[in-house]
Amino acid sequence: MYDVIIIGAGVSGCAAARELSRYDLKVLVVESAEDVCCGTSKANSAIVHAGYDAKPGTLMAKLNVEGNRMMEQVCQDLDVPFDRIGSLVVCRSDEDRSVLDKLLEQGRQNNVPGLRIVDRDELKEMEPHITDETQWALYAPTGGVVCPFTLTVAYAENAAANGVQFMFDTCVDQVIPTQSDTGKFFVLETSKGQLQAEVVVNAAGVYADRFHNQVSKEKIHITPRRGSYNLMDKSAGNHVRHVIFPLPSDKGKGTLVTPTVHGNLLIGPTAVDIEDPEGTNTTAQELDAVVQTSGKYIADIPYRETITSFAGLRAHEDGHEFRIGEVEDCPGFVDCAGIESPGLTSAPAIGVMVAECVSKILNAEKKMDFDPLREGVLDPKTLTPEAYIELIRQEPAYGNIVCRCESITEGEIIDAIRRTPGAKSLDGVKRRTRAGMGRCQAGFCSPRVMEILSRELGVPLEEITKSGGESRIIVGKDKFAG
Amino acid sequence: MNRTKIAVIGGGPAGLAAAIEAKKAGEDSILVLERDRCLGGILNQCIHNGFGLHTFKEELTGPEYAQRFIDQVRELEIPCRLGTMVMSIAMAEDGSSDKIVTYLNHEEGLVQLRAEAVILAMGCRERPRGALNIPGFRPAGIYTAGTAQKLVNIDGFMPGRSVVILGSGDIGLIMARRMTLEGAKVQAVAELMPYSGGLKRNIVQCLDDFGIPLKLSHTVVNIEGKERVKAVTIAKVDERNKPIPGTEERFECDTLLLSCGLLPENELTSGLGAVISPVTRGPEVNESLETSIPGVFACGNVLHVHDLVDFVSQEAAQAGRNAARFVQGQAGETPTPDIRVTAENGVRYTVPEIINPGRMEDTLTLRFRVGAVYQDIYESVYVNDRRILHRKKKIAAPGEMETVVIKKDSFDQAGEVKSITVRLEEE
């Protein structure tokens, strides 16, 4: 019997796990995929929003601004790349200026610091590639970019270091509220058997409505809202300097153009409501739309430098609001649902809110030995030449470059595999180290990373996958080898 | 700081030939830096034959061709560092024309090497799926042809059993045959353009001989399969390369191989500040194969993508010779102004892009590619208004590099050189 089971190892579930690990509780995170950060958390804009978009007075507005404020400290404690580069909402006509004014006013009500309107001249100075039609912008200096993979992984690693357990490849089927002589608890029917917990945290992303509706009479509905993106080479990363949004629409914040925290250029997303909660495929229409829309306010985007395109699903709840807290008609069941944008930004605040809610239910005490710090995978490029040479002397694997595009060494890959929870697949290695995330998109390094995974995990090469399940890279030996 | 006269970046066919030629030109201080665990570069995974017809007048496999150069490097005692990644190349800060090459390996650690001349021979990479904007899921089972070639030929593994190939570049064609010989079913090769990007001989020997259909003007419009590829849909495209609705054809398969073009790997070159050609995506070079940075030479696929390794070796030898002349102080003054070669009327680019007639050797090999398929066309070179070369070609196609050799004395006859033009002409 666990005190708490968290369903879902996305950024919300992992942030909640880490904040709960401050308490003297037995916590388990169950995840249907093979790793953390496999759903919405891995395919989004990677933006830390300032907080002027959300309607004043909503939980979304509150947690966005709080999360933004907390991000610096969290990223420092957990060693996560974060850059407060500022954001701009641009408009192309004087009539649209009123929308910016409204956003500005909304932002002030939400307590977003430093907001101001900039005119075309200043905008051109800030963003030389702005199109001729673009007239005004709302500037938010607190906007930024973060690495969503590292943030999620870091939360998970720090949670694990503080005692939280993780079960992967475990699909929850049913959450059953149960009454026994000793009290109320939950039985979770999973693909790996029964699990029991006093409190369940529902951080299941696009599946969160399923679990909520299993235990509550008040039904909720979540729509997977797909967003497609184009990612460009680092050579294009300086094309813009801020996160640049068009005017928002009823479907969201629109197609943005931004440098990523690692120096690539990212454009997207679209917003298309779909039925399939696994429908992360891109379509020609959406990829076209990304190009068409972004080109309206940023000129000369070097689309030719595109290295990959991808799609992610937002967990859009009908009320467009975060639903966080104990479900009224099911005590002990804590929702963390409807976490769409600005969910990544809000994650630090969401984690705290969930942990406070759960600890209250369980009357939990804080631990004395909680360690808030996590050290990231060592990037030897950040060392002085002398320190680098010394590192290679001790660990020669840091002298072997495996991913030539991102200059990732064997030492970093081994580190990522040996962590808890560690990388088990090519994508797991990629998200933790960036090996395979560069311009050749793993063409050169994947056979080498497979070798290292096989050796470190003690499994045959044939069993190495791209991302768990049936995603094996090779299907067998060739005639000569076989 | 470690020193060398000539640093050769890359120990593939280009780097090896350049190092050998520099040594033969009398330069002893050479260091070859190779990122892989052995010399030979991509040739090691090209176990099919057909290499060396021009150079050795016999058909060799890739590894055999490479070995001939590796043997020479050993005989000439040219030092090579393996497992060594060059992290950056920069100008020395003391105002000299020396370059600082920073490299990494697990024996020496991070090393700064001071070189008087650098020969760039890093090769190229394959265009990945993302660069092609193919819609659909992103499961396992999508590989560039070169990655599949490494898995099969070096590692001994099959990347799949039932295959569709997009792109008819040479590696894709070679892999269509290779996968078939290994027992896989290659269902089709789709090519976006109305012509193949590969050599004619490869289409005959790798597709026609095995009954594999080549579908020109086709592209992939969908990839199915969440974990592993389950099916690939291709469709015919119109003149603007847009898929035509209603022409879709769905293939159940577990693998999609991509052979859609090669991109010179010029991140080090850009980092050094050399001018890069937007057409070849390699550095712009002059008649000595010297980049815009004096003492930095380029050859092979890092300069522009080749079809035949024989031409890589020839080009690299020239770069090696000129690098040796540079460090021996024989490159000489620049007696005449640089002339930028004009590529027009069907000629997409030339290498070199810039010619200094005063520094030309007796003959100069000018390589270029055409932009479409042409039949019974003339390739012409003009100096000023004077046509100095006029040659009939039965067929010229983008997939086959064109070569013309121009003589220095034909320049001399033209008087003061004001322009050099390479163009296709109907007659």
Tab-separated table of N, CA and C in Angstrom, chain B residues 259-304:
chain	number	residue	atom	x	y	z
B	259	SER	N	16.902	8.548	-49.011
B	259	SER	CA	18.123	8.865	-49.741
B	259	SER	C	17.835	10.116	-50.550
B	260	CYS	N	17.765	11.227	-49.842
B	260	CYS	CA	17.241	12.464	-50.426
B	260	CYS	C	18.258	13.579	-50.415
B	261	GLY	N	19.494	13.215	-50.602
B	261	GLY	CA	20.475	14.279	-50.729
B	261	GLY	C	21.466	14.301	-49.583
B	262	LEU	N	22.625	14.831	-49.898
B	262	LEU	CA	23.726	14.899	-48.943
B	262	LEU	C	24.073	16.362	-48.708
B	263	LEU	N	24.444	16.656	-47.486
B	263	LEU	CA	24.782	18.027	-47.127
B	263	LEU	C	26.215	18.069	-46.612
B	264	PRO	N	27.094	18.852	-47.247
B	264	PRO	CA	28.455	18.991	-46.740
B	264	PRO	C	28.441	19.412	-45.266
B	265	GLU	N	29.346	18.843	-44.490
B	265	GLU	CA	29.380	19.130	-43.044
B	265	GLU	C	30.328	20.276	-42.761
B	266	ASN	N	29.787	21.482	-42.815
B	266	ASN	CA	30.663	22.647	-42.739
B	266	ASN	C	30.528	23.471	-41.482
B	267	GLU	N	30.169	22.832	-40.383
B	267	GLU	CA	30.047	23.599	-39.152
B	267	GLU	C	31.404	24.151	-38.714
B	268	LEU	N	32.459	23.361	-38.861
B	268	LEU	CA	33.796	23.854	-38.503
B	268	LEU	C	34.200	24.994	-39.437
B	269	THR	N	33.857	24.821	-40.714
B	269	THR	CA	34.219	25.815	-41.718
B	269	THR	C	33.530	27.145	-41.423
B	270	SER	N	32.238	27.079	-41.096
B	270	SER	CA	31.504	28.302	-40.768
B	270	SER	C	32.067	28.930	-39.516
B	271	GLY	N	32.398	28.072	-38.539
B	271	GLY	CA	32.947	28.569	-37.280
B	271	GLY	C	34.241	29.344	-37.498
B	272	LEU	N	34.985	28.932	-38.496
B	272	LEU	CA	36.239	29.598	-38.818
B	272	LEU	C	35.986	30.901	-39.572
B	273	GLY	N	34.789	31.027	-40.130
B	273	GLY	CA	34.440	32.263	-40.823
B	273	GLY	C	34.659	32.225	-42.319
B	274	ALA	N	34.876	31.034	-42.888
B	274	ALA	CA	35.056	30.936	-44.331
B	274	ALA	C	33.717	31.163	-45.029
B	275	VAL	N	33.773	31.731	-46.227
B	275	VAL	CA	32.557	31.995	-46.998
B	275	VAL	C	31.997	30.679	-47.511
B	276	ILE	N	30.693	30.468	-47.283
B	276	ILE	CA	30.039	29.233	-47.708
B	276	ILE	C	29.150	29.532	-48.910
B	277	SER	N	29.212	28.670	-49.913
B	277	SER	CA	28.348	28.840	-51.086
B	277	SER	C	26.938	28.381	-50.751
B	278	PRO	N	25.932	29.214	-51.024
B	278	PRO	CA	24.563	28.783	-50.745
B	278	PRO	C	24.121	27.647	-51.668
B	279	VAL	N	24.798	27.452	-52.771
B	279	VAL	CA	24.390	26.400	-53.714
B	279	VAL	C	24.991	25.050	-53.318
B	280	THR	N	26.306	25.004	-53.172
B	280	THR	CA	26.936	23.722	-52.836
B	280	THR	C	26.860	23.451	-51.344
B	281	ARG	N	26.687	24.475	-50.542
B	281	ARG	CA	26.751	24.425	-49.081
B	281	ARG	C	28.144	24.032	-48.593
B	282	GLY	N	29.104	24.102	-49.479
B	282	GLY	CA	30.506	23.931	-49.105
B	282	GLY	C	31.181	25.294	-49.172
B	283	PRO	N	32.435	25.384	-48.711
B	283	PRO	CA	33.118	26.676	-48.780
B	283	PRO	C	33.395	27.075	-50.226
B	284	GLU	N	33.383	28.358	-50.478
B	284	GLU	CA	33.820	28.836	-51.799
B	284	GLU	C	35.337	28.676	-51.860
B	285	VAL	N	35.836	28.192	-52.998
B	285	VAL	CA	37.290	28.015	-53.132
B	285	VAL	C	37.781	28.636	-54.422
B	286	ASN	N	39.088	28.863	-54.467
B	286	ASN	CA	39.702	29.376	-55.689
B	286	ASN	C	40.369	28.224	-56.442
B	287	GLU	N	41.121	28.589	-57.463
B	287	GLU	CA	41.735	27.568	-58.324
B	287	GLU	C	42.668	26.642	-57.551
B	288	SER	N	43.135	27.072	-56.365
B	288	SER	CA	44.011	26.218	-55.552
B	288	SER	C	43.212	25.399	-54.547
B	289	LEU	N	41.875	25.459	-54.632
B	289	LEU	CA	40.970	24.832	-53.664
B	289	LEU	C	41.178	25.414	-52.271
B	290	GLU	N	41.561	26.675	-52.260
B	290	GLU	CA	41.753	27.395	-51.011
B	290	GLU	C	40.474	28.184	-50.725
B	291	THR	N	40.024	28.124	-49.482
B	291	THR	CA	38.796	28.836	-49.102
B	291	THR	C	39.081	30.328	-48.994
B	292	SER	N	38.103	31.082	-48.549
B	292	SER	CA	38.301	32.533	-48.405
B	292	SER	C	39.309	32.852	-47.306
B	293	ILE	N	39.682	31.841	-46.516
B	293	ILE	CA	40.701	32.049	-45.476
B	293	ILE	C	42.027	31.498	-45.988
B	294	PRO	N	43.046	32.356	-46.148
B	294	PRO	CA	44.324	31.885	-46.689
B	294	PRO	C	44.886	30.718	-45.874
B	295	GLY	N	45.335	29.692	-46.576
B	295	GLY	CA	45.926	28.544	-45.891
B	295	GLY	C	44.919	27.501	-45.455
B	296	VAL	N	43.650	27.719	-45.752
B	296	VAL	CA	42.633	26.707	-45.441
B	296	VAL	C	42.077	26.177	-46.761
B	297	PHE	N	42.288	24.898	-46.992
B	297	PHE	CA	41.914	24.267	-48.250
B	297	PHE	C	40.758	23.288	-48.005
B	298	ALA	N	40.020	22.970	-49.047
B	298	ALA	CA	38.898	22.041	-48.881
B	298	ALA	C	38.832	21.100	-50.064
B	299	CYS	N	38.387	19.872	-49.814
B	299	CYS	CA	38.297	18.886	-50.888
B	299	CYS	C	37.318	17.788	-50.508
B	300	GLY	N	36.822	17.104	-51.511
B	300	GLY	CA	35.892	15.994	-51.268
B	300	GLY	C	34.490	16.504	-50.988
B	301	ASN	N	33.715	15.681	-50.284
B	301	ASN	CA	32.302	15.994	-50.108
B	301	ASN	C	32.036	17.169	-49.183
B	302	VAL	N	33.035	17.602	-48.443
B	302	VAL	CA	32.819	18.793	-47.615
B	302	VAL	C	32.800	20.038	-48.507
B	303	LEU	N	33.416	19.902	-49.677
B	303	LEU	CA	33.493	21.030	-50.616
B	303	LEU	C	32.240	21.047	-51.485
B	304	HIS	N	31.915	19.945	-52.079
B	304	HIS	CA	30.651	19.754	-52.797
B	304	HIS	C	30.467	18.254	-52.942
